[in-house]
Structures are given as structure tokens and as C-alpha cells.
PDB file of C-alpha atoms in Angstrom:
ATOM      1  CA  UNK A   1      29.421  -4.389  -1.836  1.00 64.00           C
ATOM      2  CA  UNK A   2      25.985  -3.889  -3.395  1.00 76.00           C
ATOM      3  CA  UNK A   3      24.607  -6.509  -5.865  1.00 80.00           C
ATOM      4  CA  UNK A   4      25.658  -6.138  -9.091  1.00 79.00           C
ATOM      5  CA  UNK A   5      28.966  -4.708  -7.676  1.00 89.00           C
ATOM      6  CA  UNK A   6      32.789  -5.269  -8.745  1.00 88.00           C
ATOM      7  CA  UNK A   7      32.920  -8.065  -6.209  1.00 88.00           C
ATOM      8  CA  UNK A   8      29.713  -9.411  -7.241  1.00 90.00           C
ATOM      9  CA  UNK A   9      31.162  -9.218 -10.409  1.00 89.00           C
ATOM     10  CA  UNK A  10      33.987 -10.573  -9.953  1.00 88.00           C
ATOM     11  CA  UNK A  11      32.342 -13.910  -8.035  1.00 90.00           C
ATOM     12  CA  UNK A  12      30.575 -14.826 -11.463  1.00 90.00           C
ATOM     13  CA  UNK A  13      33.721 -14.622 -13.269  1.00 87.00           C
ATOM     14  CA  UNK A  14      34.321 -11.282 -14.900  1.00 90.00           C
ATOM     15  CA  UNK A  15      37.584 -10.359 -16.312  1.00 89.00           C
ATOM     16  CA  UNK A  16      38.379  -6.870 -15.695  1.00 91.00           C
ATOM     17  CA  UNK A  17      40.149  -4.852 -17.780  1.00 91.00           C
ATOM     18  CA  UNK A  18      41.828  -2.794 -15.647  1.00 86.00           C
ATOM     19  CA  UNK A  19      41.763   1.042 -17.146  1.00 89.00           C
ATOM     20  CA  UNK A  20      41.783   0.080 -20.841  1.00 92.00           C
ATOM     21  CA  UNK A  21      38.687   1.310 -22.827  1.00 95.00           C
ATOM     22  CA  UNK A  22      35.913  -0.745 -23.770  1.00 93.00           C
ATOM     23  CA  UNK A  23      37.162  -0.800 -27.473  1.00 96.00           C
ATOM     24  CA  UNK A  24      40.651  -1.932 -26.649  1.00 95.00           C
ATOM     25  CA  UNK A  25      39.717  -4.358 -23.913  1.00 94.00           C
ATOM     26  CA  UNK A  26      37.552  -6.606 -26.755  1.00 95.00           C
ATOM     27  CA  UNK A  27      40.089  -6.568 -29.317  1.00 96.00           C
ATOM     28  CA  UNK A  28      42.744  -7.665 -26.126  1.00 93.00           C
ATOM     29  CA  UNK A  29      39.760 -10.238 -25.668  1.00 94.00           C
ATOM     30  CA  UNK A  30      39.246 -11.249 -29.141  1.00 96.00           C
ATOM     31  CA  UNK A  31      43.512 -12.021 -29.527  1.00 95.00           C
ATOM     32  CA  UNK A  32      43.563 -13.629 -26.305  1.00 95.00           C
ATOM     33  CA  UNK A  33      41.193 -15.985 -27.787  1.00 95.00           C
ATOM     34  CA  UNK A  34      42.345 -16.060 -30.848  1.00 97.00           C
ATOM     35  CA  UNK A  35      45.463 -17.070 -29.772  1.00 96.00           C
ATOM     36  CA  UNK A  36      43.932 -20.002 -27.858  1.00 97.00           C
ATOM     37  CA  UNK A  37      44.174 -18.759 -24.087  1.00 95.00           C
ATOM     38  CA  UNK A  38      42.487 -20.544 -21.382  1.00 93.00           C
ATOM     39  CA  UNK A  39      39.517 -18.719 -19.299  1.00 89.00           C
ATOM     40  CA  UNK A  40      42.117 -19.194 -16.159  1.00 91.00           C
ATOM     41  CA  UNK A  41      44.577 -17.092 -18.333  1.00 93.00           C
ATOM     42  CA  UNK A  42      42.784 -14.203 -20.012  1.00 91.00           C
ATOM     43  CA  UNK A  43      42.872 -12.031 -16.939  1.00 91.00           C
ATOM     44  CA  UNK A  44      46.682 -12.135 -17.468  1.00 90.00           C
ATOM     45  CA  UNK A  45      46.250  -9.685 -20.586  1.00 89.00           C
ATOM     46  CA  UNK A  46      44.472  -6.721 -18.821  1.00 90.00           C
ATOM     47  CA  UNK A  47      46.709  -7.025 -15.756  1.00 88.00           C
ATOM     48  CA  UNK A  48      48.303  -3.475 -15.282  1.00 81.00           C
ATOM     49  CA  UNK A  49      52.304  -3.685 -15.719  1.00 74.00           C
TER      50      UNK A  49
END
């Protein structure tokens, strides 16, 4: 892709959060880390089931 892109993105460690809404994705954030998650696990949340 284009700089600044999903891949791009995704090489400096972004965490997507799949089609939840901004709102919901930092309060899924905020418990993740919370709850003492690792960086390597927090992507685990926002997978889609």
C-alpha cells in the first residue's frame, strides 16, 4: 500500500480493532490493560469471533 496505509500501519505495531467503534475499541483497550495483558496479547480482544 500507500504510506500511512493499514499495512504501514500495521508494521509499526497497530492493533486493529476490527469493526468495533472507536468508543468501544478504547474501553476494550483500557480493560485489556487493566487487566494486565501483554502488548503480544491485546490484539486477541478485537479479533472478530
Amino acid at each position: 500500500g500507500t504510506p500511512g496505509g493499514a499495512v504501514t500501519l500495521a508494521d509499526h505495531g497497530v492493533v486493529f480493532a476490527s469493526d468495533l467503534p472507536a468508543a468501544k475499541a478504547r474501553v476494550g483497550l483500557a480493560l485489556g490493560l487493566a487487566a494486565g495483558l501483554s502488548r503480544e496479547e491485546l490484539p486477541r480482544l478485537f479479533a472478530p469471533k
